[in-house]
Amino acid sequence: MRIRTRLILSFGFVLAVTLAVIAAALILFIAAQPPPQDDVYQKLATIMRDLTSEFQQARLRDLTQLPERLTAFAEENEVRVLMVGLERNAILVDTSGVFQTSDVLPLQAGSVTRLPTYLRRGLPIDTEPILGEFEDSSGDWLFTGLTIQGRNSGAAVLVAEQPVMRTLAEALLIFRDTLATPLAQAALVGLLVALVLSAFISRSLAGGLQSLSEAAHAVARGDYAWKVKPSGPPEVRDVADAFNRMSQQVHDTQRAQQDFVVNVSHDLKTPLTSIQGYSQAIMDGAAKDPVGAARIIYDESGRLNRMVIELTDLARLQSGQFSFQMKSIDLAALNRAVGERLALMAQRRGVRLHVETALTPPVMADGDRLAQVLTNLIGNAINHTPSGGQVWLRTAPAAGGVNISVQDTGAGIPPAELERIFERFYQVDASRGPKRGTGLGLAIAREIVTAHGGKISATSEGVGKGSTFTVWLPVGKPEAGGKKQA
Ligand code: ADP
């Protein structure tokens, strides 16, 4: 369903519910109101007319029968008839039996007036018709009356009724006759406003969404330059911003992946070419030193093997499939073990390796992976340090964790390269022979350290002045599950 249709439907629904509530409230209100007194008086005047005609018939002249006659008439017409002495308002007859003879009728002060002319039709001209209110234990009563002059004193005949509440059906009728039309007109106006509003809102919403959808299609086609111009309400603009950032990231990732594939194929091609070249020379008998050629083939294939292993490691680390066995690790013991393992290599190279341990809290880490990181750092340090140089492996407490540093007195790293050396395949001097590395070691080290919640960084005083690699690991916050999200 289109936004616009949805909006119109919701507005219409809200309008309908509101009107229904209003209508119900009005009907209940009307039902709760007593009917206007005029209506009651009019009805009573009519009944009184009937009563007068009965009076005028001879049979009612017999006063002894008067109470019964009046009672019968009252029952027939569902009213209360009273006869009251004019002098003291003393009750002579009350068909309801509430008042006793000679009780005084409790008239509402000032309520008795002459019956208005329009209600007098059909009443004898010589009478004095009145209307008024009185009260008894059951509440207010409205009455119309006629005075009759007797021989000694006058009396009044009153026809009375209690104003009753309206029934719901009556209220509904009144509502239909008076309020339904204006309410329907209001609904129509409301519906028109809803139409205009929904058109307006849907246009401002749909405009932003439309350009988003165009951009999404463009990006799907590979047109990453397409940017959404944020428009419409803030929520839609937020989505547009997020979309632009996302497409930029997708673009960057794609480029990085393409670079990666180019790098991998290039780095695989170099050793393969030399393997092919040297084996060809041996086969053709053109190699002057077949054993030397075989050694080169051996070294290059070893390098290829290392590359494949490291690439697999890196891919698994980056995709988060690598599971770490997190344990509490005593860094002093770990450093001594790594140091012992690399002592021989350092000795062969004429480099002195010092392992300096300090008292540090244990860290939560995967011991084998941490050893892999340190081995790589120390291996690099030994490889880049000329004979007679020195390498230090140190631990020290640091803010919120522990620092492990590997310092050497070797070649050093130019400042511009310090950040780049952690990139995949990046090598400061890639033009060395088959013994050279793969450029993946530091990238793997960084993945492992970040997966532990730590950081790795390099500093160097400059070329020829040695370098220091520092791994910071947090203490007391073990990585949940030891898994790294890519
Ligand atoms: P590689 O297999 O080439 O050693 P790494 O990722 O471990 O790959 O290192 C990337 C590059 O960083 C190296 O090629 C080297 O140029 C530079 N590098 C690493 N460690 C040192 C160091 N201790 N001294 C000087 N340069 C270093």
mmCIF file of C-alpha atoms and ligand atoms in Angstrom, residues 310 376-378 380-385 406 408 410-413 417 420-423 425-430 432 436-444 466-469, ligand 1:
data_model
loop_
_atom_site.group_PDB
_atom_site.id
_atom_site.type_symbol
_atom_site.label_atom_id
_atom_site.label_comp_id
_atom_site.label_asym_id
_atom_site.label_seq_id
_atom_site.Cartn_x
_atom_site.Cartn_y
_atom_site.Cartn_z
ATOM 1 C CA GLU A 310 49.835 -16.770 6.576
ATOM 2 C CA ASN A 376 57.113 -12.306 14.669
ATOM 3 C CA LEU A 377 58.179 -9.040 16.364
ATOM 4 C CA ILE A 378 61.472 -10.461 17.680
ATOM 5 C CA ASN A 380 61.655 -8.989 12.503
ATOM 6 C CA ALA A 381 63.911 -7.173 15.009
ATOM 7 C CA ILE A 382 66.705 -9.763 14.618
ATOM 8 C CA ASN A 383 66.317 -9.780 10.816
ATOM 9 C CA HIS A 384 66.552 -5.992 10.613
ATOM 10 C CA THR A 385 69.449 -5.642 13.042
ATOM 11 C CA VAL A 406 60.392 -5.268 21.421
ATOM 12 C CA ASP A 408 66.145 -3.168 18.497
ATOM 13 C CA GLY A 410 68.684 -2.048 13.834
ATOM 14 C CA ALA A 411 67.682 -0.458 10.553
ATOM 15 C CA GLY A 412 64.855 1.630 11.929
ATOM 16 C CA ILE A 413 61.720 2.620 10.005
ATOM 17 C CA GLU A 417 56.159 4.074 6.841
ATOM 18 C CA ARG A 420 51.806 1.382 6.690
ATOM 19 C CA ILE A 421 53.965 -1.520 7.863
ATOM 20 C CA PHE A 422 50.858 -3.064 9.480
ATOM 21 C CA GLU A 423 49.096 -3.246 6.117
ATOM 22 C CA PHE A 425 51.904 -7.193 2.005
ATOM 23 C CA TYR A 426 53.505 -3.912 2.953
ATOM 24 C CA GLN A 427 57.305 -4.095 3.075
ATOM 25 C CA VAL A 428 59.573 -1.108 3.510
ATOM 26 C CA ASP A 429 62.243 -2.605 1.295
ATOM 27 C CA ALA A 430 60.679 -5.292 -0.881
ATOM 28 C CA ARG A 432 65.547 -8.298 -1.151
ATOM 29 C CA ARG A 436 62.673 -11.878 2.438
ATOM 30 C CA GLY A 437 59.366 -12.054 4.300
ATOM 31 C CA THR A 438 55.843 -11.994 3.013
ATOM 32 C CA GLY A 439 54.681 -8.628 4.367
ATOM 33 C CA LEU A 440 51.853 -10.397 6.215
ATOM 34 C CA GLY A 441 53.437 -10.927 9.660
ATOM 35 C CA LEU A 442 52.550 -7.522 11.162
ATOM 36 C CA ALA A 443 49.056 -7.567 9.634
ATOM 37 C CA ILE A 444 48.442 -10.910 11.365
ATOM 38 C CA GLY A 466 66.465 1.160 15.687
ATOM 39 C CA SER A 467 62.746 0.652 16.231
ATOM 40 C CA THR A 468 60.388 -0.254 19.073
ATOM 41 C CA PHE A 469 57.186 -2.250 18.699
HETATM 42 P P1 ADP B 1 57.771 -9.301 6.656
HETATM 43 O O1 ADP B 1 57.402 -10.683 6.367
HETATM 44 O O2 ADP B 1 58.231 -8.566 5.443
HETATM 45 O O3 ADP B 1 58.673 -9.132 7.803
HETATM 46 P P2 ADP B 1 55.997 -7.882 8.330
HETATM 47 O O4 ADP B 1 54.549 -7.564 8.179
HETATM 48 O O5 ADP B 1 56.385 -8.623 9.531
HETATM 49 O O6 ADP B 1 56.410 -8.593 7.009
HETATM 50 O O7 ADP B 1 56.767 -6.500 8.275
HETATM 51 C C1 ADP B 1 56.445 -5.554 7.322
HETATM 52 C C2 ADP B 1 57.627 -4.651 7.052
HETATM 53 O O8 ADP B 1 57.900 -3.821 8.202
HETATM 54 C C3 ADP B 1 58.921 -5.380 6.851
HETATM 55 O O9 ADP B 1 59.049 -5.747 5.515
HETATM 56 C C4 ADP B 1 59.937 -4.345 7.236
HETATM 57 O O10 ADP B 1 60.208 -3.487 6.137
HETATM 58 C C5 ADP B 1 59.257 -3.550 8.309
HETATM 59 N N1 ADP B 1 59.743 -3.940 9.659
HETATM 60 C C6 ADP B 1 59.139 -4.802 10.501
HETATM 61 N N2 ADP B 1 59.852 -4.903 11.655
HETATM 62 C C7 ADP B 1 60.925 -4.096 11.546
HETATM 63 C C8 ADP B 1 62.047 -3.762 12.397
HETATM 64 N N3 ADP B 1 62.183 -4.293 13.629
HETATM 65 N N4 ADP B 1 62.969 -2.886 11.927
HETATM 66 C C9 ADP B 1 62.814 -2.350 10.704
HETATM 67 N N5 ADP B 1 61.814 -2.614 9.851
HETATM 68 C C10 ADP B 1 60.879 -3.472 10.253
#
